[in-house]
XYZ file of C-alpha atoms in Angstrom:
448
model
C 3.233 13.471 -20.949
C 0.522 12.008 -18.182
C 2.576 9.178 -16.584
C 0.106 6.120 -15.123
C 0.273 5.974 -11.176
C -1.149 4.967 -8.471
C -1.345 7.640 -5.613
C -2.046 6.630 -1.110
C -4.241 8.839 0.011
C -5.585 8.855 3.804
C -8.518 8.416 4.743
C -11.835 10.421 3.690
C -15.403 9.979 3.575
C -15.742 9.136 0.008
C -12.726 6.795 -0.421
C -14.337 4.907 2.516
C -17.861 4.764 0.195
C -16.553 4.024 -2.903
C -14.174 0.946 -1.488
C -17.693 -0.399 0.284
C -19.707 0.602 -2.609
C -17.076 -1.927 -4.566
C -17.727 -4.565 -1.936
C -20.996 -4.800 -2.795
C -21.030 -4.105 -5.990
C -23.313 -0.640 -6.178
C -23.093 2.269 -7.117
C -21.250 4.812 -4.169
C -23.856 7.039 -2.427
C -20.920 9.443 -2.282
C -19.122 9.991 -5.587
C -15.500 9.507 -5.692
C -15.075 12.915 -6.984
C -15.696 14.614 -4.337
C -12.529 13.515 -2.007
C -9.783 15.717 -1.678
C -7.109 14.903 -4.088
C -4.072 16.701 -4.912
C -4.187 19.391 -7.703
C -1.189 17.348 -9.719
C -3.066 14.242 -9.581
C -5.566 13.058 -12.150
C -7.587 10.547 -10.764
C -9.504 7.878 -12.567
C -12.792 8.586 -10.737
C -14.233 5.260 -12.484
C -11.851 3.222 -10.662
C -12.993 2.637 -6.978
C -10.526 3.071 -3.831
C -8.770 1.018 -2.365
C -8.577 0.426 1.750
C -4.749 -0.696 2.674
C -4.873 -0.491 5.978
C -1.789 1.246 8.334
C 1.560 2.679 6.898
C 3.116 0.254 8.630
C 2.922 -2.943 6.823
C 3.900 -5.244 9.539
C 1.302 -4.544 11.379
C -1.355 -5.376 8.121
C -4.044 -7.064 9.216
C -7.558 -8.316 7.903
C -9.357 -6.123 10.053
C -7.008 -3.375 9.700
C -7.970 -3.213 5.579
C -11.474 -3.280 6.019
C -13.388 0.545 4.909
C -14.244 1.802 7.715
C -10.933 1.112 9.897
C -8.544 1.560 6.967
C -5.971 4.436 7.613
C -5.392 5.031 3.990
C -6.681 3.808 0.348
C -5.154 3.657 -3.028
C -6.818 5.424 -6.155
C -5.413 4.892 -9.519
C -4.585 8.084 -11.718
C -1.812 10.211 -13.817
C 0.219 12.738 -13.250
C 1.922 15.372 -16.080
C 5.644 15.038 -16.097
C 8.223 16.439 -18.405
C 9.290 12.844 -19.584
C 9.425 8.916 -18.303
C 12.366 9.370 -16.088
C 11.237 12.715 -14.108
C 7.787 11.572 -11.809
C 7.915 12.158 -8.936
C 8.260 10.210 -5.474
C 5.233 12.201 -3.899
C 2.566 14.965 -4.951
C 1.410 17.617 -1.747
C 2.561 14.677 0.455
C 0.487 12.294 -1.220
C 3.013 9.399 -2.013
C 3.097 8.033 -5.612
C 3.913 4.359 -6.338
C 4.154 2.704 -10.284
C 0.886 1.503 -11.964
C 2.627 -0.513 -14.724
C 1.138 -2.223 -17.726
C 1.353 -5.930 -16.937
C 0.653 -9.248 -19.267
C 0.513 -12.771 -20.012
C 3.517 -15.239 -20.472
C 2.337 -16.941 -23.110
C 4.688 -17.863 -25.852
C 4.563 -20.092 -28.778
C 8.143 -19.972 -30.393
C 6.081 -21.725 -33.659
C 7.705 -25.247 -32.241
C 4.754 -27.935 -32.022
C 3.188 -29.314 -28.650
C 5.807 -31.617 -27.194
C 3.698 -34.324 -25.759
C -0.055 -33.733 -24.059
C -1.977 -33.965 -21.390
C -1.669 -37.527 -20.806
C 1.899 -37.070 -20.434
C 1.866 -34.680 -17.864
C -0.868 -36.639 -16.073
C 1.934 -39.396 -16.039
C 4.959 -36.973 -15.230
C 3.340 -35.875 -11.986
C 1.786 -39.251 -11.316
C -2.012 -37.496 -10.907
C -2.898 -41.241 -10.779
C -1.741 -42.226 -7.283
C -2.545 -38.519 -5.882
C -6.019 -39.379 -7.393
C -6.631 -42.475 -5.572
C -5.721 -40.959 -2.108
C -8.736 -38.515 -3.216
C -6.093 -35.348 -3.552
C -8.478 -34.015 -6.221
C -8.874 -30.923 -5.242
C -12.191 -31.305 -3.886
C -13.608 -28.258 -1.811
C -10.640 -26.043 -2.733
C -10.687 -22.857 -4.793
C -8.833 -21.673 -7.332
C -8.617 -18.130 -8.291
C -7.560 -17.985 -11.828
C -6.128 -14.085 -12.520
C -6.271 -13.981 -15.982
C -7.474 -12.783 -18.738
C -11.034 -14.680 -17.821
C -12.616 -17.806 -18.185
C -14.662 -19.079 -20.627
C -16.733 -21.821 -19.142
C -18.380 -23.305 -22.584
C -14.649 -23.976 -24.171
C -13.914 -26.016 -20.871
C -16.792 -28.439 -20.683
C -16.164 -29.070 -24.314
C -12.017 -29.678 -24.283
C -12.875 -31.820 -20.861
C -16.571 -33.645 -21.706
C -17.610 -31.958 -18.259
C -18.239 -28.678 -17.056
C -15.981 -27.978 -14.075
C -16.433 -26.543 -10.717
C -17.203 -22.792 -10.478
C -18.203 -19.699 -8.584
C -19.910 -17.191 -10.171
C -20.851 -15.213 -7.030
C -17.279 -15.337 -5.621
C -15.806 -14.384 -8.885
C -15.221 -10.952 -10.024
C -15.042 -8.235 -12.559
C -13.037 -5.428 -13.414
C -14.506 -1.448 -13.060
C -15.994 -1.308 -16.520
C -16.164 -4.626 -17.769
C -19.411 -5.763 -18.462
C -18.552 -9.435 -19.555
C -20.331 -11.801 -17.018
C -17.662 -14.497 -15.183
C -17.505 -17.701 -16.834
C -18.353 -16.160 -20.525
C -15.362 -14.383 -21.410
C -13.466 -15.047 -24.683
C -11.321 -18.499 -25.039
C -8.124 -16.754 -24.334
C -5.397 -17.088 -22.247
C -7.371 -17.419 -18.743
C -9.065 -20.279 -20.223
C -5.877 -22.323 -20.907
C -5.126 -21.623 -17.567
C -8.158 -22.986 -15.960
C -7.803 -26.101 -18.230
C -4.262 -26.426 -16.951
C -5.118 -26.187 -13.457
C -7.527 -28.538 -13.205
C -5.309 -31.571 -14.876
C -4.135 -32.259 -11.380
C -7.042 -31.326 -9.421
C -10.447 -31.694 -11.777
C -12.450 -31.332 -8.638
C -11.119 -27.883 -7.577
C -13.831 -24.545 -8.106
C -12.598 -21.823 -10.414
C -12.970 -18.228 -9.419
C -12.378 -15.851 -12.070
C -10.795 -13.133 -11.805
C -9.762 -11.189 -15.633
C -7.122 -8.515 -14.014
C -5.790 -8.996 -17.752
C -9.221 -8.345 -19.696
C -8.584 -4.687 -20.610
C -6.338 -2.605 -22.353
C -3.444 -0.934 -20.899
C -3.605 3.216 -20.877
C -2.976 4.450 -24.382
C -3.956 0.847 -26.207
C -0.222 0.094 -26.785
C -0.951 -3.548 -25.845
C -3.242 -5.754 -24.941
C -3.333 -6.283 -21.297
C -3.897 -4.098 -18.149
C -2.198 -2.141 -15.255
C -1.504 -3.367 -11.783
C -4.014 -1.022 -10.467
C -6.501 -4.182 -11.676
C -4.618 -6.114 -10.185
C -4.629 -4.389 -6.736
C -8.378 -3.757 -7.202
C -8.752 -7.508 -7.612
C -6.709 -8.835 -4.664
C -8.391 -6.644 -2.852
C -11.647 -8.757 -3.682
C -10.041 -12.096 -2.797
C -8.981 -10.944 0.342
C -12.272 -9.632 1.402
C -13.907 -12.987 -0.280
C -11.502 -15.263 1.906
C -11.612 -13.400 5.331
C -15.273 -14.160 4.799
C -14.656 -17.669 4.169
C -12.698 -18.142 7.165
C -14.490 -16.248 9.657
C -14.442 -17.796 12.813
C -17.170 -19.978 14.075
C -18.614 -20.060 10.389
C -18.244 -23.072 8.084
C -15.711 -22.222 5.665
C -16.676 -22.608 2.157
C -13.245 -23.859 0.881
C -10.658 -25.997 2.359
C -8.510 -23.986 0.663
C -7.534 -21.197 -1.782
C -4.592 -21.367 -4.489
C -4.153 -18.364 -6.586
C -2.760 -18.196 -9.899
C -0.885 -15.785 -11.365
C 0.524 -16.287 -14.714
C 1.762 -12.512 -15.528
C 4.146 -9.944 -15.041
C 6.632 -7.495 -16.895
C 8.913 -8.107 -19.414
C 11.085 -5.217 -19.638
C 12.303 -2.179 -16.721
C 10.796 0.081 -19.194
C 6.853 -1.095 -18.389
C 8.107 0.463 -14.521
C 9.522 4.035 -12.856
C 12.837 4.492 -13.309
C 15.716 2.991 -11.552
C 16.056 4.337 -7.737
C 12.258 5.746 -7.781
C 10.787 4.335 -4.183
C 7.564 3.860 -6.022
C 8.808 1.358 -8.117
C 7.141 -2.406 -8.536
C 9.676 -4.547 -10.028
C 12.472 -4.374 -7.496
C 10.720 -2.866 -4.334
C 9.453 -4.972 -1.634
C 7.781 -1.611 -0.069
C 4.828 -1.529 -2.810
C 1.351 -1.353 -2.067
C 0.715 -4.791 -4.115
C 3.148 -6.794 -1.992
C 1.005 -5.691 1.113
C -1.908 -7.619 -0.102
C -0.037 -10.407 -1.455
C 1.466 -10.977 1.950
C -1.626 -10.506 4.194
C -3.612 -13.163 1.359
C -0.556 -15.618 1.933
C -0.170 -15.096 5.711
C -3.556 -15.921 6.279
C -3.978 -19.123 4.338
C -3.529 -18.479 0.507
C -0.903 -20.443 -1.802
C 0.032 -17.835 -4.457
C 1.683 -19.096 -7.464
C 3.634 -16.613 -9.821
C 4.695 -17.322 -13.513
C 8.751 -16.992 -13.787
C 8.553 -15.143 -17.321
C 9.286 -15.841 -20.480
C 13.026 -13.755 -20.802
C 14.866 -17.213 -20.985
C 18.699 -16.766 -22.449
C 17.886 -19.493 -25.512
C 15.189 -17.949 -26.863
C 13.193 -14.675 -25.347
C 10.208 -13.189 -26.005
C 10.458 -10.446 -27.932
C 9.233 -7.913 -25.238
C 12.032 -8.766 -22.839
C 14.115 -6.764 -25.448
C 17.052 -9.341 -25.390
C 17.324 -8.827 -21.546
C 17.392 -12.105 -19.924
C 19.606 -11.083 -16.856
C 17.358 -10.367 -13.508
C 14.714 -11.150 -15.586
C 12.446 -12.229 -12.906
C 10.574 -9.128 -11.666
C 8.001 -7.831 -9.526
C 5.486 -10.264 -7.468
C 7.215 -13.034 -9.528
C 10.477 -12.389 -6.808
C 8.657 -12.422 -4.060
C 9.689 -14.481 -0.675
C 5.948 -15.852 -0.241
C 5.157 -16.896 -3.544
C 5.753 -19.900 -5.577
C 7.448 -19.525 -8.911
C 7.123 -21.587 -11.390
C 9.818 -22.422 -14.516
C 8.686 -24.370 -17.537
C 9.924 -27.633 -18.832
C 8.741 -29.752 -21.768
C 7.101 -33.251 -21.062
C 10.866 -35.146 -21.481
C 12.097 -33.077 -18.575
C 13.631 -30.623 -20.057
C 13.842 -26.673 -19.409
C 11.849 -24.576 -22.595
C 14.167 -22.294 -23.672
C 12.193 -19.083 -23.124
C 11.994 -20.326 -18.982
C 13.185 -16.917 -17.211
C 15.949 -17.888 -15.222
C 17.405 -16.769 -11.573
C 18.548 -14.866 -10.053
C 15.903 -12.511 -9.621
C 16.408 -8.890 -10.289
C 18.353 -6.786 -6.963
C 16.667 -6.357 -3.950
C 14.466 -9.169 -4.519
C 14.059 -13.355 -3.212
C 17.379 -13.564 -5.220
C 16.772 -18.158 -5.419
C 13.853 -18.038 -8.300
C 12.495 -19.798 -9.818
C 11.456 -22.342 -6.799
C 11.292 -24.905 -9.502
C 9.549 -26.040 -13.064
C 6.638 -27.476 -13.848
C 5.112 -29.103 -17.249
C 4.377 -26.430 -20.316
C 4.231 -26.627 -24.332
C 2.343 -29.996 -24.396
C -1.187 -30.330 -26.426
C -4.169 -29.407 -23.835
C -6.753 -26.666 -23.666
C -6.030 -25.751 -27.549
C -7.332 -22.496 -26.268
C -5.173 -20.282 -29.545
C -6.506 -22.911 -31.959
C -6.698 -26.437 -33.162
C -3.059 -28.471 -32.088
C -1.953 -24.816 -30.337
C 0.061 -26.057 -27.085
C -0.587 -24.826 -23.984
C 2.879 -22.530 -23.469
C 4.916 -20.449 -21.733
C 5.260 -20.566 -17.936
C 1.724 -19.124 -18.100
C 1.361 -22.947 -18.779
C 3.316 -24.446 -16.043
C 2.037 -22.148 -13.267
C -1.319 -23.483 -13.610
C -0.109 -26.865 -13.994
C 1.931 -26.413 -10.505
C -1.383 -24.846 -9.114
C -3.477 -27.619 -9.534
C -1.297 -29.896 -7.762
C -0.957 -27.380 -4.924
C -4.998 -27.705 -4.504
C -4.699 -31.797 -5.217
C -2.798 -31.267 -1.599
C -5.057 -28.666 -0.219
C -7.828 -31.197 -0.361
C -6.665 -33.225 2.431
C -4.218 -30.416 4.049
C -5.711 -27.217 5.546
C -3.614 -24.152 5.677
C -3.795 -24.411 9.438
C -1.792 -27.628 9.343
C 1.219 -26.260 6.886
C 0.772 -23.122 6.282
C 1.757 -21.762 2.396
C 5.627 -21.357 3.185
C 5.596 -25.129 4.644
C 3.812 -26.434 1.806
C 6.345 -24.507 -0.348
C 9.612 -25.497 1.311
C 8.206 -29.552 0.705
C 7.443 -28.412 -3.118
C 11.161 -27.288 -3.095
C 12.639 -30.292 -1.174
C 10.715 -32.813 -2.639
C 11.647 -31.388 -6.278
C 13.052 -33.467 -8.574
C 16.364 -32.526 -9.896
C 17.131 -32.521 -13.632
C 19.169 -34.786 -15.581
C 22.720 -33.308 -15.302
C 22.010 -30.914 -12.134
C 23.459 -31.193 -8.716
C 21.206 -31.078 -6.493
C 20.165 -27.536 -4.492
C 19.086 -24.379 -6.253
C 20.137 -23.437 -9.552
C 18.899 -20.218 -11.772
C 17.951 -22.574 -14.907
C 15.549 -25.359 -12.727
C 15.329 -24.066 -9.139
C 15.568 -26.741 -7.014
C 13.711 -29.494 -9.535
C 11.132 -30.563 -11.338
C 7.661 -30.696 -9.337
C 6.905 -34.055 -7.745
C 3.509 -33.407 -6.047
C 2.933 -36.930 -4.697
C 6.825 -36.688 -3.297
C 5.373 -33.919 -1.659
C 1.907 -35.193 -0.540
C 3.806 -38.151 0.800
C 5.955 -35.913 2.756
C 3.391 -33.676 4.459
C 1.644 -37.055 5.102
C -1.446 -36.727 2.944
C-alpha cells in the first residue's frame, strides 16, 4: 500500500523554481521532475515545493524561508509500505513527516438553531465594540476553508463584504476562481466572521476544496495546508515590509479543521507524526506567521463526551489534536446562545505532548446565520464558533496593531477577560477553558 507523506528535501535547483514559480503563479522554467528525489519516494510532481528554511526551527525566520536562501523544501508524495503501521521515519536520509487527510468541524446533531445572529450580536455586545469603531476596518481575514462564495454573502447580509481577490489563493489544480466557490462550509465561515467585524477583508484560502488521496472523504491533506500557509506568509512579509505602507492593520487567520481520529495520522511513536509532535514542518510556519504579527485561531473539534461526531470513533479523550494544541494558537469551544457548552465541544486536555490547557475558551455556535447547508440550517460545530471568535479578534485589531500586543498578549486578555460559565470556578477547565468570550472585556482591557 502507497502511504501519503510528505518528504524534506535540501536544497536543489528545481525545488528553488518550482517554490518561486508558485509565488508567482507560472508555470516553473525548470520542471519539478527533474530534482533528485529518493528512489522510494513518489512524488506528486503537480504539487509545487515548499521553502522551510534551516533545520533548526528556532532560528526560522522570514528571510530564512524565502527560495533562494531556503536550506531545504517540502514536496508532497507516497511511499510503498507493507501496511499503515510500518513507514518509515526517513527514506536515503530524506526525512519523512505525516501528510494526513484533514476536515471540517461542522456538525448538525439534527437539533434546530438555538437562537441567531441577533443573539450573538447581543452575547458579545458587537454594539458598544461598534461604536468605538472596532469593526474590523483595514484588517484581514484569511478564511482556510473550504472557499468562499461571495454571491451567497451579499445576499444572507444585503451587502457584499470586503475582499481580496489578488491576495487570495488557490490550491495546485483547482481551477475555481476566489470568491466563486460553492456555498459550503468556508462560506458559513466568512458569514460568521464578519458578525463582529463586518468591515474586515476576506482572503480565501480553500485548503479544504479537494479530495483527500483515494476519495475516501471529502476534504484534503495537510500538504494544502502547508502549501497555503506558505502563501500567507509570503503575502504578509510583503505587507509588512519595512518602510512600505502596510496594507492591513492586521491579519487573523481562521482555521476551522483538523482530525478526528489517530487513525487519519502515522502511528504512535513515529517522529513524523502531526497530531502530537511539536517538531512538524506545519508548526514551523504556524509559529513564524504568529511570531511576526498573525492571530491564528484553531477549531477545538467536534469529539465532545455528550454527543461525538461519528468520525471521532467514540474517542473523546485527548481529543484535541494537531495545530488545534498548539501554544500560539487560539482555540475555540462552542456554546449555544444561552451560554451553554454544545455537547459535541471537544474538550481538554489536549492529546500528550501537546499545550495540555485547551480549549482557551468558547465562543457562540448552532444559532440561525449564514444558512449556508440550507434554509433554517444553523451555523454549527466549533467550525462555527472559531469564526465567530475571529471576528472579534479583528474588531480589536482595528484599533490595536500587532506591534502594540503582540498575538500571545492579545490571547492571554481573551483568556483573562473570559467569562466563566454558570456553575464553573473560575481558571481553566477542559469543558469551557477559561470562559465564555467577552471581546469588549477584552478591548477594554488592552485599552481600545
Amino acid at each position: 500500500m502507497r502511504i501519503p507523506v510528505l518528504a524534506v528535501l535540501p536544497s536543489q535547483e528545481p525545488l528553488v523554481e518550482s517554490a518561486i514559480a508558485s509565488a508567482l503563479r507560472r508555470q516553473p522554467a525548470i520542471p519539478l521532475d527533474t530534482a533528485r528525489t529518493p528512489a522510494r519516494l513518489q512524488v506528486d510532481y503537480s504539487f509545487p515545493a515548499v521553502p522551510v528554511g534551516t533545520a533548526n526551527r528556532d532560528f526560522l525566520s522570514l528571510e530564512a524561508i524565502q527560495p533562494k536562501a531556503s536550506e531545504n523544501f517540502v514536496v508532497r508524495g507516497t511511499v510503498e509500505v507493507e501496511n499503515a503501521d510500518a513507514v518509515p521515519e526517513a527514506v536515503d536520509g530524506v526525512r519523512l513527516f505525516a501528510d494526513p487527510p484533514i476536515a471540517p468541524f461542522l456538525t448538525c446533531g439534527g437539533d434546530p438553531p438555538v437562537g441567531g445572529v441577533p443573539n450573538v450580536q447581543a452575547r458579545l455586545n458587537i454594539a458598544a465594540l461598534a461604536a468605538r469603531g472596532l469593526d474590523g476596518k483595514k484588517v484581514a481575514v484569511a478564511i482556510m476553508d473550504t472557499g468562499i462564495n461571495l454571491a451567497h454573502l451579499a445576499a444572507k447580509r444585503g451587502a457584499p463584504p470586503r475582499f481580496d481577490a489578488a491576495n487570495s489563493w488557490s490550491a495546485p489544480g483547482n481551477p475555481t476562481a476566489p470568491g466563486l466557490h460553492p456555498v459550503h462550509h468556508g462560506t458559513m465561515c466568512a458569514f460568521d466572521a464578519l458578525i463582529a467585524a463586518p468591515q474586515a477583508t476576506l482572503l480565501d484560502y480553500p485548503v479544504l476544496s479537494g479530495n483527500a488521496p483515494g476519495g475516501a472523504m471529502v476534504g484534503s491533506t495537510l500538504s494544502v495546508a502547508v502549501q497555503a500557509y506558505a502563501h500567507l506568509i509570503a503575502f504578509w512579509a510583503v505587507s509588512f515590509a519595512p518602510g512600505g505602507a502596510p496594507l492591513y492593520s492586521g491579519l487573523v487567520v481562521n482555521n476551522s479543521w483538523g482530525i478526528f481520529h489517530p487513525s487519519w495520522d502515522f502511528p504512535v511513536g513515529h517522529p513524523g507524526r502531526f497530531i502530537d509532535n511539536p517538531g512538524h514542518p506545519f508548526y514551523a510556519f504556524l509559529s513564524l506567521l504568529s511570531r511576526n504579527g498573525a492571530d491564528i485561531l484553531f477549531a477545538a473539534g467536534n469529539c465532545g463526551s455528550n454527543c461525538p461526531d461519528g468520525r471521532c470513533q467514540n474517542r473523546t479523550v485527548h481529543s484535541i489534536m494537531g495545530a488545534s494544541a498548539y501554544r500560539d494558537v487560539l482555540t475555540v469551544g462552542g456554546c449555544d446562545t444561552t451560554n451553554l457548552r454544545v455537547g459535541y465541544s471537544s474538550q481538554g486536555p489536549s492529546i500528550p505532548n501537546m499545550f495540555p490547557q485547551k480549549p482557551d475558551l468558547v465562543s457562540y455556535t448552532h444559532f440561525l446565520g449564514s444558512e449556508a447547508f440550507g434554509a433554517g440550517s444553523p451555523d454549527s460545530g466549533t467550525s462555527a464558533a472559531c469564526p465567530v471568535a475571529a471576528g472579534c479578534v479583528a474588531a480589536i485589531r482595528t484599533r490595536l496593531s500587532p506591534a502594540a500586543a503582540p498575538p500571545g498578549n492579545l490571547f492571554s486578555q481573551l483568556r483573562t477577560t473570559a467569562r466563566p460559565a454558570a456553575g464553573m470556578p473560575a481558571g481553566w477547565n477542559g469543558d469551557y477553558g477559561y470562559g465564555i468570550l467577552d471581546p469588549d472585556a477584552a478591548a477594554h482591557s488592552l485599552g481600545v
